[in-house]
């Protein structure tokens, strides 16, 4: 079985997983340890229906494919040159290049050897086509069509020897793909007849390979019909345990399965995409005992998901995912010191050293979005999304924001809440995320929300500013201009959704509407809807700034106050 390969200076890595993670730390599948230009979770390579896509979720130093910067995601093709972070080079090998190379850089067992049938063909003009078909056969074998895939593989070897068209068709027929084999036989026979008249072994092989290609397509189609595209319309949702729970004892997992056709044969529970338990109908009862998984008690969170299998072996990964923590280790409580403390109290905790778990980040993020009206629901279960927020909080966990924000309390409350009827947190959290309440001009951007004069004037957001500008010390004009702009985004573009509007900050309303058209129908999937790096960066900053400013003590900011105390004051 051969998949694509990522070739780096440290070796070659087979890309056989649905998602291969790339980064600086050891939890990634491909690790560039010690390279400071590489982010902790730098990029991913995702396998979708036999195609590979490179995704950069917004790494600090970016990723380039063939010298072009990756914005969101890009499809990879054989021979693509990749540079992660400007320093770590890699090459993507797919199809013929990957089929001849094993995951450790050794020739694959089924790769043609020098001096074999290939070398008798004067440069083997069909070797690439043959290997591509071989890849499809391997893909089918990996998905469970072992007999069909093996037959195709055998036919490829036969195809490289002249005069074997009948044998190829016969071997294909023995795989059980009878109809496709007959088609292959007809194609092969026609090619043989042509070859007899013209004396061209190349034409003969082309006919046989063409016939085998039909079998390969049938095999791939059979896979998608019986497995990847199951006709079973059942869905599953994890009801318990709930999001953010810590498992420290055997825990029953309760599933809400909608199966009107009765087509579900079993449900498999997965933790970090690895099976941990199976549930059978009709009740689909399952239990997870954390004692059986001591390696998961690592202080991190893990994704619990469910996969449904129909009676024909088809599968469909469900969207329901719950983030959990596992606790299986007893922690000894340290003895309290009986020696009285002398001298001054210790200084406040260094905010950059404050340790906030991923579960804490998720819970605080959920509390933040609940401050907005409209009952909008966001799926905050994506682990990468929470990790990006967690990393960015260090940038905002610095003292002094309460005093700075208090100076502009009235200007923000009047402009956003009283004049434009926007949710009170929006103006404050946006200002925290964009300037930390420092209105000093940076380049051509000025004010608490770091807007440009040209953008404000061109869009007439300064209509009620009089002679003031967005750089004015009182920030009244900046607040009025930003509130008008956000009203246009929140109500005019994003259907009263302030979070998507915050991610779109900087786009003109027409541009934001075009961007919105790329979203899926499920608006709750905010991280998967927002794929481009600049918008993801603004989204992460919005959440990171909001949870730090609303929970300062958790981040070691002992002398700061929650930001909500400023906008809860009655005007």
Coordinates of C-alpha atoms in Angstrom, one line a residue:
X1 CA 0.0 0.0 0.0
X2 CA 1.5 3.3 -1.1
X3 CA 0.4 6.8 -0.3
X4 CA 1.9 10.2 -1.0
X5 CA 5.2 11.0 0.7
X6 CA 6.6 14.2 2.2
X7 CA 10.3 14.3 1.7
X8 CA 12.3 16.4 4.2
X9 CA 16.0 16.7 5.2
X10 CA 15.2 14.4 8.1
X11 CA 13.7 11.6 5.9
X12 CA 10.5 10.6 4.1
X13 CA 7.1 10.4 5.7
X14 CA 4.2 8.5 4.3
X15 CA 1.0 10.6 4.3
X16 CA -1.5 7.8 5.0
X17 CA -3.5 9.4 7.8
X18 CA -6.6 11.5 7.2
X19 CA -4.8 14.4 8.6
X20 CA -1.0 14.7 9.1
X21 CA 0.0 17.5 11.4
X22 CA 3.3 19.4 11.0
X23 CA 4.9 21.6 13.6
X24 CA 7.7 22.2 16.1
X25 CA 6.5 20.1 19.0
X26 CA 6.4 16.4 19.5
X27 CA 2.7 16.0 19.4
X28 CA 2.8 16.5 15.6
X29 CA 3.2 13.7 13.1
X30 CA 6.0 15.4 11.3
X31 CA 8.3 17.4 13.7
X32 CA 10.8 20.1 12.9
X33 CA 12.3 20.2 16.4
X34 CA 14.6 23.1 17.2
X35 CA 13.5 25.3 14.3
X36 CA 12.3 28.5 15.8
X37 CA 10.7 29.6 12.6
X38 CA 8.2 26.7 12.8
X39 CA 5.0 27.2 14.9
X40 CA 3.9 24.7 17.5
X41 CA 1.0 23.6 15.2
X42 CA 2.3 25.0 11.9
X43 CA 0.4 23.2 9.1
X44 CA -1.7 20.1 8.2
X45 CA -1.8 17.9 5.1
X46 CA -5.3 16.5 4.7
X47 CA -6.2 13.4 2.6
X48 CA -9.6 13.8 1.0
X49 CA -10.9 11.2 -1.5
X50 CA -7.4 10.4 -2.6
X51 CA -6.3 14.0 -3.0
X52 CA -4.0 15.9 -0.7
X53 CA -4.5 19.5 0.6
X54 CA -2.0 21.6 2.6
X55 CA -3.6 23.8 5.2
X56 CA -1.9 26.6 7.0
X57 CA -4.2 27.8 9.8
X58 CA -2.2 31.0 10.4
X59 CA 1.3 30.1 11.4
X60 CA 3.6 32.9 12.5
X61 CA 6.0 32.7 9.5
X62 CA 3.8 31.1 7.0
X63 CA 4.1 28.3 4.4
X64 CA 4.9 28.5 0.7
X65 CA 4.2 26.0 -2.1
X66 CA 6.3 26.6 -5.2
X67 CA 7.3 30.0 -3.8
X68 CA 3.6 31.0 -3.4
X69 CA 2.3 31.8 0.1
X70 CA -0.5 29.5 1.3
X71 CA -3.6 31.4 2.3
X72 CA -5.9 28.9 3.9
X73 CA -5.4 25.8 1.9
X74 CA -3.9 24.6 -1.4
X75 CA -4.1 21.3 -3.3
X76 CA -0.8 19.5 -3.6
X77 CA 0.5 17.8 -6.7
X78 CA 3.4 15.6 -7.4
X79 CA 6.8 17.4 -7.1
X80 CA 5.5 20.5 -5.2
X81 CA 8.2 22.2 -3.3
X82 CA 7.1 23.3 0.2
X83 CA 8.9 25.6 2.6
X84 CA 7.5 25.8 6.2
X85 CA 8.3 29.0 8.2
X86 CA 10.8 30.2 5.6
X87 CA 13.4 27.6 6.6
X88 CA 12.2 24.0 6.6
X89 CA 12.1 22.6 3.1
X90 CA 10.2 19.6 1.9
X91 CA 9.0 17.9 -1.4
X92 CA 5.6 16.4 -2.0
X93 CA 5.8 13.1 -3.9
X94 CA 2.6 11.6 -5.3
X95 CA 1.6 9.0 -7.9
X96 CA 4.6 7.6 -9.8
X97 CA 7.2 9.2 -7.7
X98 CA 5.7 8.0 -4.4
X99 CA 4.8 4.5 -5.7
X100 CA 8.4 3.7 -6.3
X101 CA 9.5 4.8 -2.8
X102 CA 8.7 3.3 0.6
X103 CA 8.1 5.4 3.7
X104 CA 11.7 4.9 4.7
X105 CA 13.1 5.9 1.3
X106 CA 13.4 2.3 0.1
X107 CA 12.0 1.0 -3.2
X108 CA 8.4 -0.3 -2.7
X109 CA 8.0 -4.1 -3.0
X110 CA 5.9 -3.8 -6.1
X111 CA 8.0 -1.1 -7.9
X112 CA 9.4 -2.1 -11.2
X113 CA 13.1 -3.0 -10.9
X114 CA 15.9 -2.1 -13.4
X115 CA 16.3 -4.5 -16.2
X116 CA 12.7 -5.9 -15.9
X117 CA 9.8 -5.6 -18.2
X118 CA 9.9 -1.8 -18.1
X119 CA 13.4 -1.5 -19.5
X120 CA 12.4 -3.4 -22.7
X121 CA 9.9 -0.8 -23.7
X122 CA 12.3 1.9 -24.9
X123 CA 11.9 4.3 -21.9
X124 CA 8.6 2.9 -20.8
X125 CA 6.3 5.7 -22.0
X126 CA 3.4 4.2 -20.0
X127 CA 5.2 3.8 -16.7
X128 CA 3.5 6.9 -15.1
X129 CA 0.1 5.7 -16.2
X130 CA 0.7 2.2 -14.8
X131 CA 1.9 3.5 -11.5
X132 CA -1.0 5.9 -11.2
X133 CA -3.4 3.0 -11.7
X134 CA -1.3 1.1 -9.2
X135 CA -1.9 3.8 -6.7
X136 CA -5.6 3.7 -7.2
X137 CA -5.5 -0.1 -6.8
X138 CA -3.6 0.3 -3.5
X139 CA -6.1 2.9 -2.4
X140 CA -8.9 0.5 -3.0
X141 CA -7.1 -2.2 -1.1
X142 CA -6.5 0.0 1.8
X143 CA -10.2 0.8 2.0
X144 CA -11.2 -2.8 2.1
X145 CA -11.5 -3.9 -1.5
X146 CA -8.6 -6.3 -1.1
X147 CA -9.6 -8.8 -3.8
X148 CA -10.3 -6.2 -6.5
X149 CA -7.2 -4.2 -5.6
X150 CA -5.0 -7.2 -5.7
X151 CA -6.3 -8.2 -9.1
X152 CA -5.7 -4.8 -10.5
X153 CA -2.1 -4.9 -9.0
X154 CA -1.5 -8.2 -10.7
X155 CA -2.8 -6.9 -14.0
X156 CA -0.4 -4.0 -14.0
X157 CA 2.5 -6.4 -13.8
X158 CA 1.0 -8.4 -16.6
X159 CA 0.4 -5.3 -18.7
X160 CA 4.2 -4.6 -18.7
X161 CA 4.7 -7.8 -20.6
X162 CA 3.6 -8.0 -24.3
X163 CA 0.9 -10.5 -25.3
X164 CA -0.9 -10.7 -22.0
X165 CA -4.2 -8.9 -22.6
X166 CA -6.3 -12.0 -22.3
X167 CA -4.5 -12.9 -19.1
X168 CA -5.1 -9.4 -17.7
X169 CA -8.8 -9.6 -18.4
X170 CA -9.0 -13.1 -17.0
X171 CA -7.2 -12.0 -13.8
X172 CA -9.5 -9.0 -13.5
X173 CA -12.6 -11.3 -13.9
X174 CA -11.4 -13.5 -11.0
X175 CA -11.5 -10.5 -8.7
X176 CA -15.3 -10.5 -8.7
X177 CA -15.6 -7.3 -10.8
X178 CA -17.1 -9.3 -13.6
X179 CA -18.8 -6.5 -15.6
X180 CA -15.7 -4.3 -15.4
X181 CA -13.5 -7.2 -16.4
X182 CA -15.6 -7.9 -19.5
X183 CA -15.1 -4.3 -20.5
X184 CA -11.4 -4.6 -19.8
X185 CA -11.3 -7.7 -22.0
X186 CA -13.0 -6.0 -24.9
X187 CA -10.6 -3.1 -24.7
X188 CA -7.6 -5.3 -24.4
X189 CA -8.7 -7.5 -27.3
X190 CA -9.1 -4.5 -29.5
X191 CA -5.7 -3.3 -28.6
X192 CA -4.2 -6.7 -29.3
X193 CA -5.8 -6.7 -32.8
X194 CA -4.4 -3.3 -33.5
X195 CA -1.0 -4.4 -32.2
X196 CA -1.0 -7.5 -34.6
X197 CA -1.6 -5.2 -37.6
X198 CA 0.9 -2.6 -36.6
X199 CA 3.5 -4.6 -34.7
X200 CA 3.5 -2.1 -31.8
X201 CA 3.9 -3.5 -28.3
X202 CA 3.3 0.0 -27.0
X203 CA -0.2 0.0 -28.4
X204 CA -0.8 -3.4 -27.0
X205 CA 0.2 -2.3 -23.5
X206 CA -1.8 0.9 -23.9
X207 CA -4.9 -1.2 -24.6
X208 CA -4.4 -3.5 -21.6
X209 CA -3.6 -0.6 -19.3
X210 CA -6.7 1.2 -20.6
X211 CA -8.8 -1.9 -19.7
X212 CA -7.2 -2.1 -16.3
X213 CA -8.0 1.6 -15.8
X214 CA -11.7 0.8 -16.2
X215 CA -11.4 -1.9 -13.5
X216 CA -9.6 0.7 -11.3
X217 CA -12.4 3.2 -11.8
X218 CA -15.0 0.6 -11.0
X219 CA -13.1 -0.4 -7.9
X220 CA -12.9 3.2 -6.7
X221 CA -16.5 3.7 -7.5
X222 CA -17.4 0.6 -5.5
X223 CA -15.5 1.9 -2.5
X224 CA -17.3 5.2 -2.5
X225 CA -20.7 3.6 -3.1
X226 CA -20.4 0.9 -0.4
X227 CA -18.2 2.7 2.1
X228 CA -17.4 6.4 1.6
X229 CA -20.8 7.3 0.3
X230 CA -23.1 5.2 2.4
X231 CA -26.8 5.5 1.6
X232 CA -27.6 5.3 5.3
X233 CA -28.8 8.6 6.4
X234 CA -28.4 8.1 10.2
X235 CA -26.8 10.7 12.4
X236 CA -25.3 10.6 15.8
X237 CA -24.8 13.2 18.6
X238 CA -22.9 12.7 21.8
X239 CA -25.2 13.7 24.7
X240 CA -22.9 12.7 27.5
X241 CA -20.3 13.2 28.7
X242 CA -20.6 16.9 28.1
X243 CA -18.1 19.3 26.6
X244 CA -15.2 20.0 28.9
X245 CA -15.7 17.1 31.4
X246 CA -12.8 15.3 33.1
X247 CA -13.1 11.5 33.2
X248 CA -11.7 10.0 36.4
X249 CA -13.9 6.9 36.6
X250 CA -15.7 4.6 34.3
X251 CA -18.2 6.8 32.4
X252 CA -21.2 5.9 30.4
X253 CA -21.4 7.4 27.0
X254 CA -24.9 8.3 25.8
X255 CA -25.6 8.7 22.1
X256 CA -28.6 10.3 20.4
X257 CA -28.8 8.3 17.2
X258 CA -31.4 9.1 14.5
X259 CA -31.8 6.0 12.4
X260 CA -35.2 6.0 10.8
X261 CA -34.2 3.3 8.3
X262 CA -32.6 1.0 10.9
X263 CA -29.4 0.8 8.8
X264 CA -26.8 1.3 11.6
X265 CA -25.0 -1.9 12.6
X266 CA -22.7 -0.4 15.2
X267 CA -21.2 2.9 16.5
X268 CA -17.5 3.2 17.3
X269 CA -16.3 5.8 19.8
X270 CA -13.0 7.4 18.9
X271 CA -10.6 9.4 21.0
X272 CA -8.2 11.5 18.9
X273 CA -9.3 9.4 15.9
X274 CA -8.4 6.1 17.6
X275 CA -11.2 3.6 18.5
X276 CA -11.8 3.1 22.2
X277 CA -15.2 1.5 22.5
X278 CA -18.0 0.0 20.4
X279 CA -21.8 0.3 20.8
X280 CA -24.4 -2.0 19.3
X281 CA -28.1 -1.4 18.6
X282 CA -30.7 -1.0 19.8
X283 CA -29.5 1.0 22.9
X284 CA -25.9 1.8 21.7
X285 CA -24.6 1.5 25.3
X286 CA -20.9 2.1 25.8
X287 CA -18.5 2.9 28.6
X288 CA -15.1 4.5 28.7
X289 CA -12.8 3.7 31.6
X290 CA -10.0 6.2 31.8
X291 CA -7.9 3.7 33.7
X292 CA -7.5 1.8 30.4
X293 CA -5.9 4.8 28.8
X294 CA -3.3 6.2 31.2
X295 CA -1.4 7.8 28.3
X296 CA -4.4 10.2 27.9
X297 CA -3.9 11.6 31.4
X298 CA -1.4 14.2 30.1
X299 CA -3.1 17.4 31.2
X300 CA -4.3 18.1 27.7
X301 CA -7.7 17.7 26.2
X302 CA -8.8 15.0 23.8
X303 CA -11.5 14.8 21.1
X304 CA -14.2 12.2 21.6
X305 CA -16.2 11.5 18.4
X306 CA -18.4 8.8 17.0
X307 CA -18.4 6.9 13.7
X308 CA -21.5 5.0 12.5
X309 CA -21.2 1.8 10.4
X310 CA -24.0 0.6 8.2
X311 CA -24.8 -3.1 7.5
X312 CA -22.8 -3.0 4.3
X313 CA -19.7 -1.7 6.0
X314 CA -20.2 1.9 4.9
X315 CA -19.1 4.6 7.3
X316 CA -19.8 8.2 8.0
X317 CA -17.8 10.3 10.5
X318 CA -20.3 12.4 12.4
X319 CA -19.9 16.0 13.2
X320 CA -20.5 15.6 16.9
X321 CA -17.3 16.1 18.9
X322 CA -16.7 16.6 22.6
X323 CA -13.4 17.7 24.2
X324 CA -12.5 15.8 27.3
X325 CA -9.7 15.5 29.8
X326 CA -8.6 12.2 31.4
X327 CA -7.5 11.9 35.0
X328 CA -6.2 8.5 36.1
X329 CA -3.3 9.4 38.3
X330 CA -3.5 10.1 42.0
X331 CA -1.8 13.4 42.9
X332 CA -0.3 13.6 46.4
X333 CA -1.3 16.8 48.2
X334 CA 1.9 18.6 49.4
X335 CA 2.2 19.1 53.2
X336 CA 1.6 22.6 54.3
X337 CA 4.6 24.3 55.7
X338 CA 4.4 25.0 59.4
X339 CA 7.1 27.6 59.2
X340 CA 5.6 31.1 59.5
X341 CA 6.2 33.3 56.5
X342 CA 8.3 36.4 57.2
X343 CA 9.0 39.6 55.2
X344 CA 6.8 41.1 52.5
X345 CA 4.3 39.0 50.5
X346 CA 5.6 37.5 47.3
X347 CA 5.1 39.6 44.2
X348 CA 2.1 39.0 41.9
X349 CA 2.4 36.0 39.6
X350 CA 4.1 36.8 36.4
X351 CA 1.2 36.9 33.9
X352 CA 3.2 35.2 31.2
X353 CA 3.7 32.2 33.5
X354 CA 0.0 31.8 34.3
X355 CA -1.1 28.3 33.2
X356 CA -4.6 28.1 31.8
X357 CA -5.7 24.7 30.4
X358 CA -7.3 24.2 27.1
X359 CA -10.5 23.3 28.9
X360 CA -10.4 26.6 30.7
X361 CA -9.9 28.4 27.4
X362 CA -12.9 26.6 26.0
X363 CA -15.2 27.4 29.0
X364 CA -14.1 31.1 29.0
X365 CA -14.7 31.3 25.3
X366 CA -18.2 29.9 25.7
X367 CA -18.9 32.4 28.4
X368 CA -17.7 35.2 26.2
X369 CA -20.0 34.5 23.3
X370 CA -23.0 34.3 25.7
X371 CA -22.5 38.0 26.5
X372 CA -23.8 38.7 23.0
X373 CA -27.6 38.9 22.4
X374 CA -29.4 36.7 19.9
X375 CA -28.6 33.3 21.4
X376 CA -26.0 32.6 18.7
X377 CA -24.4 29.2 19.1
X378 CA -20.8 28.5 18.0
X379 CA -19.1 25.1 17.9
X380 CA -16.0 25.7 20.1
X381 CA -14.9 22.1 20.2
X382 CA -12.2 22.4 17.6
X383 CA -9.0 21.6 19.4
X384 CA -6.8 23.6 17.0
X385 CA -9.0 26.7 17.4
X386 CA -8.7 26.5 21.2
X387 CA -4.9 26.0 21.0
X388 CA -4.5 29.0 18.9
X389 CA -6.5 31.1 21.4
X390 CA -4.5 29.7 24.2
X391 CA -1.2 30.7 22.6
X392 CA -2.4 34.2 21.8
X393 CA -3.5 34.9 25.4
X394 CA 0.1 35.6 26.4
X395 CA 0.1 38.6 24.2
X396 CA -2.9 40.1 26.1
X397 CA -2.0 39.0 29.6
X398 CA -0.2 42.3 30.4
X399 CA -1.1 44.7 33.2
X400 CA -2.7 48.1 32.8
X401 CA -5.6 47.5 30.5
X402 CA -8.3 48.4 33.1
X403 CA -7.0 51.9 33.7
X404 CA -6.5 52.6 30.0
X405 CA -10.0 51.2 29.1
X406 CA -11.7 53.2 31.8
X407 CA -10.7 56.5 30.1
X408 CA -12.8 55.6 27.0
X409 CA -15.7 53.9 28.8
X410 CA -18.3 56.6 28.0
X411 CA -17.2 57.1 24.4
X412 CA -17.5 53.4 23.7
X413 CA -20.8 52.9 25.5
X414 CA -22.5 55.9 23.8
X415 CA -21.3 55.1 20.3
X416 CA -21.8 51.3 20.2
X417 CA -24.7 50.7 22.6
X418 CA -26.8 53.9 22.7
X419 CA -26.3 55.2 19.2
X420 CA -26.0 52.0 17.1
X421 CA -27.7 49.5 19.3
X422 CA -24.8 47.1 19.2
X423 CA -24.0 44.6 22.0
X424 CA -21.9 46.3 24.7
X425 CA -19.0 43.9 24.7
X426 CA -18.3 44.3 21.0
X427 CA -16.6 47.8 21.2
X428 CA -14.6 46.9 24.3
X429 CA -13.4 43.5 23.1
X430 CA -12.6 44.8 19.7
X431 CA -10.5 47.6 21.1
X432 CA -8.7 45.2 23.4
X433 CA -7.9 42.8 20.5
X434 CA -6.7 45.5 18.2
X435 CA -4.9 48.0 20.4
X436 CA -5.1 46.9 24.1
X437 CA -6.7 50.4 24.6
X438 CA -3.6 52.2 23.3
X439 CA -4.9 54.7 20.6
X440 CA -1.4 55.7 19.5
X441 CA -0.9 55.8 15.7
X442 CA 0.9 52.8 14.1
X443 CA 1.7 53.5 10.5
X444 CA -1.4 54.6 8.8
X445 CA -3.7 53.1 11.5
X446 CA -4.9 55.1 14.5
X447 CA -7.3 55.0 17.4
X448 CA -8.5 52.2 19.7
X449 CA -9.6 50.1 16.8
X450 CA -6.6 50.8 14.5
X451 CA -8.5 52.1 11.5
X452 CA -7.1 54.2 8.6
X453 CA -8.3 57.7 7.9
X454 CA -8.7 56.8 4.2
X455 CA -11.0 53.9 5.0
X456 CA -13.1 56.0 7.4
X457 CA -13.4 59.0 5.1
X458 CA -14.0 57.0 1.9
X459 CA -16.9 55.1 3.6
X460 CA -18.2 58.2 5.3
X461 CA -18.0 56.6 8.8
X462 CA -16.9 60.0 10.2
X463 CA -20.1 61.8 9.3
X464 CA -20.9 62.8 12.9
X465 CA -17.4 63.5 13.9
X466 CA -17.4 67.2 13.1
X467 CA -13.8 68.5 13.2
X468 CA -12.5 65.6 15.2
X469 CA -10.5 62.7 13.7
X470 CA -10.1 59.1 14.7
X471 CA -6.7 60.0 16.2
X472 CA -8.2 62.6 18.5
X473 CA -7.2 62.0 22.2
X474 CA -10.8 61.7 23.4
X475 CA -11.5 58.9 20.9
X476 CA -15.1 60.0 20.4
X477 CA -14.7 60.2 16.6
X478 CA -12.9 56.8 16.6
X479 CA -15.8 55.2 18.6
X480 CA -18.5 56.7 16.4
X481 CA -16.7 55.7 13.2
X482 CA -16.0 52.1 14.3
X483 CA -19.6 51.7 15.7
X484 CA -21.0 52.8 12.3
X485 CA -18.7 50.4 10.5
X486 CA -19.5 47.4 12.8
X487 CA -23.2 48.1 12.4
X488 CA -22.9 47.8 8.7
X489 CA -21.1 44.5 9.1
X490 CA -23.1 43.0 12.0
X491 CA -26.6 43.9 10.7
X492 CA -26.0 44.5 7.0
X493 CA -23.8 41.5 6.2
X494 CA -23.6 38.9 8.9
X495 CA -27.3 38.7 10.1
X496 CA -26.7 40.1 13.6
X497 CA -23.6 38.0 14.2
X498 CA -20.8 40.1 15.9
X499 CA -18.2 37.3 16.0
X500 CA -18.0 36.8 12.2
X501 CA -18.1 40.6 11.9
X502 CA -15.1 40.9 14.2
X503 CA -13.2 38.3 12.0
X504 CA -14.0 40.4 8.9
X505 CA -12.7 43.7 10.4
X506 CA -11.0 45.7 7.7
X507 CA -13.2 44.5 4.8
X508 CA -15.6 46.9 3.2
X509 CA -19.2 45.6 3.5
X510 CA -19.4 44.5 -0.1
X511 CA -16.1 42.6 0.2
X512 CA -17.4 41.0 3.5
X513 CA -20.6 39.9 1.8
X514 CA -18.5 38.1 -0.9
X515 CA -16.5 36.4 1.7
X516 CA -19.6 35.4 3.6
X517 CA -20.8 33.6 0.5
X518 CA -18.0 31.0 0.9
X519 CA -19.4 29.8 4.3
X520 CA -21.3 26.5 4.7
X521 CA -24.9 26.5 5.7
X522 CA -23.9 25.6 9.3
X523 CA -22.7 29.0 10.7
X524 CA -21.9 27.4 14.1
X525 CA -18.8 25.8 12.5
X526 CA -16.9 29.0 12.8
X527 CA -13.3 27.6 12.6
X528 CA -14.0 25.4 9.5
X529 CA -15.9 28.3 7.8
X530 CA -13.1 30.8 8.3
X531 CA -10.1 29.2 6.6
X532 CA -8.0 32.1 5.4
X533 CA -5.1 33.2 7.7
X534 CA -5.8 36.9 8.2
X535 CA -9.4 36.3 9.2
X536 CA -8.5 33.4 11.4
X537 CA -5.9 35.6 13.1
X538 CA -8.5 38.3 13.8
X539 CA -10.9 35.7 15.1
X540 CA -8.3 34.2 17.5
X541 CA -7.3 37.6 18.7
X542 CA -10.9 38.6 19.4
X543 CA -11.4 35.5 21.6
X544 CA -7.9 35.7 23.3
X545 CA -8.4 39.4 24.1
X546 CA -11.9 38.8 25.4
X547 CA -11.2 36.0 27.7
X548 CA -8.1 37.6 29.2
X549 CA -9.9 40.9 29.8
X550 CA -12.9 39.2 31.3
X551 CA -10.9 36.8 33.5
X552 CA -7.7 38.7 34.5
X553 CA -7.1 36.7 37.7
X554 CA -6.9 33.4 35.8
X555 CA -4.0 35.0 33.8
X556 CA -2.1 36.3 36.8
X557 CA -3.4 39.9 36.5
X558 CA -4.1 40.4 40.1
X559 CA -4.7 44.1 39.9
X560 CA -7.0 44.2 36.8
X561 CA -10.8 44.1 36.7
X562 CA -13.1 42.3 34.3
X563 CA -13.8 44.4 31.3
X564 CA -17.6 43.8 31.6
X565 CA -17.6 46.1 34.7
X566 CA -17.1 49.0 32.3
X567 CA -20.0 48.3 30.0
X568 CA -22.4 47.2 32.7
X569 CA -22.5 50.7 34.2
X570 CA -25.8 52.5 33.6
X571 CA -25.3 55.6 31.5

